[in-house]
XYZ file of C-alpha atoms in Angstrom:
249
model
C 30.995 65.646 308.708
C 28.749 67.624 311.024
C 30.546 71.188 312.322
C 28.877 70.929 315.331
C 31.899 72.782 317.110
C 30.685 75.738 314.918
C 28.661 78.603 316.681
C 25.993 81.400 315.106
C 27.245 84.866 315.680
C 25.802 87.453 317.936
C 23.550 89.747 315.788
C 23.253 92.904 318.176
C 19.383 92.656 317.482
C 17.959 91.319 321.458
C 15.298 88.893 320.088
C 17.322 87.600 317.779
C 20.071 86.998 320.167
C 17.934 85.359 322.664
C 17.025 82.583 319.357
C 20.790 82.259 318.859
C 22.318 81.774 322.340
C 19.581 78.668 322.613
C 20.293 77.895 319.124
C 24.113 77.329 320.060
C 23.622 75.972 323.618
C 21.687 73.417 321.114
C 24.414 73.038 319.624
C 26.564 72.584 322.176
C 24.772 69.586 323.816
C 24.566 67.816 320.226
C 28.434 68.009 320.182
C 28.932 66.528 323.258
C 26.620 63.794 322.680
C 28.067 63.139 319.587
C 31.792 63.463 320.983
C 30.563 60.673 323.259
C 28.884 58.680 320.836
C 32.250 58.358 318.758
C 34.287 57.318 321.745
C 31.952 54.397 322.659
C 32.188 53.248 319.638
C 36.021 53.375 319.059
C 35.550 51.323 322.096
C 33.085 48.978 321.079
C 35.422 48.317 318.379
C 38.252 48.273 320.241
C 36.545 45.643 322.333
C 35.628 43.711 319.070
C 39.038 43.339 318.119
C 40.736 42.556 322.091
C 40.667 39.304 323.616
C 38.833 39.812 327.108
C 40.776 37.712 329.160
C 44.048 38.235 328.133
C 43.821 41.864 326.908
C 45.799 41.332 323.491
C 44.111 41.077 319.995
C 42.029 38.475 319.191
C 41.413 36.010 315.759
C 39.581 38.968 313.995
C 42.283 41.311 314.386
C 44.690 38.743 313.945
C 43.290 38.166 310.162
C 42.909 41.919 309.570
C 46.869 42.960 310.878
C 47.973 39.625 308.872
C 46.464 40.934 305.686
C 47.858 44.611 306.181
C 51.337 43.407 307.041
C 51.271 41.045 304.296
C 50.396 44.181 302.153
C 53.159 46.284 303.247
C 55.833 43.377 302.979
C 54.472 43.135 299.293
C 55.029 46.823 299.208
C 58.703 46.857 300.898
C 59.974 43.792 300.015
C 60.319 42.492 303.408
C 59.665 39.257 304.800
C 57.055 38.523 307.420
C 57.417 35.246 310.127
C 54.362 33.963 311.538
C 54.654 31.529 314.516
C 51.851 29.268 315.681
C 51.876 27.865 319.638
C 49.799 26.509 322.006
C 49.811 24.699 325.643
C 49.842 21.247 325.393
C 48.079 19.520 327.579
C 46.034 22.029 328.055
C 42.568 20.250 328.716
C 44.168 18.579 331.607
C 44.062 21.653 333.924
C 40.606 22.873 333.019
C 39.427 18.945 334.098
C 41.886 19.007 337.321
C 41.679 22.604 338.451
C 38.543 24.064 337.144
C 38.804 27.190 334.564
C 40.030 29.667 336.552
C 43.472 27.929 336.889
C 42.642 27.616 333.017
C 42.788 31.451 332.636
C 45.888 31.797 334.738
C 47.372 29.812 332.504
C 45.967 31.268 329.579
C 46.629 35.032 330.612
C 50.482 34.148 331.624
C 51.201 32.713 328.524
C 49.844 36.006 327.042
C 52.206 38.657 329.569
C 55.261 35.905 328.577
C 54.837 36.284 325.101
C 54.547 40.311 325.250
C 58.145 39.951 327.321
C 59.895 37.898 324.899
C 58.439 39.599 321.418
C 60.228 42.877 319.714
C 58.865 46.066 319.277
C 57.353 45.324 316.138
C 56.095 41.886 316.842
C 52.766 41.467 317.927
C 51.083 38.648 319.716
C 47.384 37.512 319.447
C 44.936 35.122 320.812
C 43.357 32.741 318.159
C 40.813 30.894 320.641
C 41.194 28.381 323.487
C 45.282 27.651 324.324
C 45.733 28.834 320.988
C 48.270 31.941 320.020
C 49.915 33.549 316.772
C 52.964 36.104 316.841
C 53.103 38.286 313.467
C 57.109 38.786 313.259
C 58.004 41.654 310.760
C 61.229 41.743 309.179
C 61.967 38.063 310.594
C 63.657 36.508 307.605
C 66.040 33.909 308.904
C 64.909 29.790 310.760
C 68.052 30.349 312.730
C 66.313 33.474 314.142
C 62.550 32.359 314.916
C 64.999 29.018 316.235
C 66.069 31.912 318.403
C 62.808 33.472 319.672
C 61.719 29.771 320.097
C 64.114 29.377 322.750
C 63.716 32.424 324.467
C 60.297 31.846 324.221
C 60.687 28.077 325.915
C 63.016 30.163 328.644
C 60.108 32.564 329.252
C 57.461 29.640 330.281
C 60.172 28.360 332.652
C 59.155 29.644 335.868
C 56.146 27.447 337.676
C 52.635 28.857 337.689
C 50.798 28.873 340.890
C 47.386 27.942 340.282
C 44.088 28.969 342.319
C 43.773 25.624 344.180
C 47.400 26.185 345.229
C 48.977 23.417 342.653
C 51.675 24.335 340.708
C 52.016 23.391 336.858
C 54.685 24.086 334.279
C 53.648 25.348 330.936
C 55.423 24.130 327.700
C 54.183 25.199 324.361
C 54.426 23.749 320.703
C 55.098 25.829 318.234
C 55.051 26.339 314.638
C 56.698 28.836 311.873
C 56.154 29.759 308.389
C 57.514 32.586 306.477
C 56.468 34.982 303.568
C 57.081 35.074 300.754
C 59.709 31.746 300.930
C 57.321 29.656 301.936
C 53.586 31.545 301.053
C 52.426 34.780 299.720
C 48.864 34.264 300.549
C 47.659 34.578 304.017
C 45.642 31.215 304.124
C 48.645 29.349 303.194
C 51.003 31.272 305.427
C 48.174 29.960 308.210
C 48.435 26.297 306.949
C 51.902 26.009 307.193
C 52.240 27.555 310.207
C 49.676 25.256 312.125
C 51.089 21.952 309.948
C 54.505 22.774 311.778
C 53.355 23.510 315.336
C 51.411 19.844 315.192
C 54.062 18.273 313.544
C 56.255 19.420 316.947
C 52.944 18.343 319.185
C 53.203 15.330 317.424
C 56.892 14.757 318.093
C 56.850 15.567 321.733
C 53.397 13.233 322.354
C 55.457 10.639 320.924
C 58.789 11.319 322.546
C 56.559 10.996 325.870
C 54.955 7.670 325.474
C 58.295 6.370 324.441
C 59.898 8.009 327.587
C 62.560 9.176 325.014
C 62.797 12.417 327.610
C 63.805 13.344 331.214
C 60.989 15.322 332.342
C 63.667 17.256 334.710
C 65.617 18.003 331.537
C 66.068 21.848 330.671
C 67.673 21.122 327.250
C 66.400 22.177 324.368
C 67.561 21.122 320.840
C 65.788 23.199 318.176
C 65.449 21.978 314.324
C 63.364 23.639 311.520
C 62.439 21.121 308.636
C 59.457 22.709 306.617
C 59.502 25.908 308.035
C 58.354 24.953 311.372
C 60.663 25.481 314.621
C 60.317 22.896 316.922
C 61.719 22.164 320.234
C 62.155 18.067 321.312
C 62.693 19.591 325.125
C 59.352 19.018 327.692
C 56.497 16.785 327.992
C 53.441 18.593 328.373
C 51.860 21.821 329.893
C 50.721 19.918 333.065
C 53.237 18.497 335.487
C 52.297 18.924 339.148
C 54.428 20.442 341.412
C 54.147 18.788 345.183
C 51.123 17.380 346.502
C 48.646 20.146 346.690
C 49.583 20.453 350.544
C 52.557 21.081 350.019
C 54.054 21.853 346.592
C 57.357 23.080 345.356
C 58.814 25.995 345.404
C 60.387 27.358 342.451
């Protein structure tokens, strides 16, 4: 706790002055350099904890805001909703489009997420197509059946990619709650994940069986296990037109 904003006082006596005015212009620089110092590194760490491409927090921060709102739901007695989602299909854009039409992807599903979420909600990047929404105060399935939907609603619109192509992006998604399913972070995690690849799982299957329309915009939402799954969609990737021409919206 340096006082570097502090100053020596004027002593009336002219050599002694002279020492002390270079003694506090000194001082001065050292404060500004030190000012400086401490905001680069509030951004380095801001940095540390921000995903780059899509500008909201990343896994570390993720497993540090998981932990405190855990705490303070211990503390309060509120429940806390964590919901697991990613883009299926995923892979097959990267190996059709190259990964710029990857990160449009990627950095739409981020702004969608930021539309659809409450004030209090907060929305990360785990790695690759993969996401996690901490959901305060979110105690009901019926309601993360809810934000599933809107969710689903929010992805609706096409996404024009680099190349020109257009592609759809569906998600799977997972939810587990605390403390009715976990009180421990790692197993809050687990469940979470188990239920967004059990509704994968369901729509990979529902697509090699052809059980779907792919022009369907239903959506029939069921939570067994804590997860919230939604049998509408078939994949993230579903090419809109021919690349000369595609569809419009």
């Amino acid at each position: 706790n340096r006082a570097l904003h502090r100053r020596a006082p004027i002593s009336g006596l002219a050599e002694v002055d002279n020492f002390i005015r270079d003694f506090n212009l000194l001082l001065a620089e050292l404060e500004g350099w030190h000012q400086g110092l401490a905001e680069e590194n509030a951004q380095l760490a801001r940095r540390a904890m921000q995903d780059a491409l899509t500008g909201i927090g990343n896994r570390a921060l993720f497993e540090q805001r998981l932990e405190e709102m855990l705490a303070e739901a211990a503390r309060t007695g509120q429940s806390l909703g964590l919901l697991y989602c990613d883009a299926n299909d995923f892979k097959l854009v990267n190996d059709r489009h190259g990964h710029e039409a990857g990160d449009v992807i990627l950095k739409t599903i981020a702004a969608r997420l930021q539309v659809v979420l409450g004030s209090n909600d907060v929305a990360f990047r785990l790695g690759g197509d993969e996401f996690a929404v901490l959901l305060p105060g979110l105690d009901d399935a019926m309601a993360a059946s809810r934000l599933i939907d809107r969710l689903h609603k929010a992805m609706t619109p096409m996404v024009r990619l680099p190349d020109g192509h257009k592609a759809n992006i569906v998600l799977s998604a997972g939810f587990a709650q605390y403390p009715a399913q976990a009180r421990e972070a790692d197993e809050l995690v687990r469940l979470a994940d188990a239920a967004m690849y059990r509704d994968k799982s369901r729509r990979r299957k529902g697509a090699d069986e052809g059980a779907h329309d792919e022009n369907s915009g239903s959506a029939g939402h069921n939570v067994d296990g804590g997860g919230v799954s939604d049998d509408a969609g078939q994949g993230i990737y579903r090419p809109a037109g021919n690349g000369t021409a595609p569809e419009r919206f």
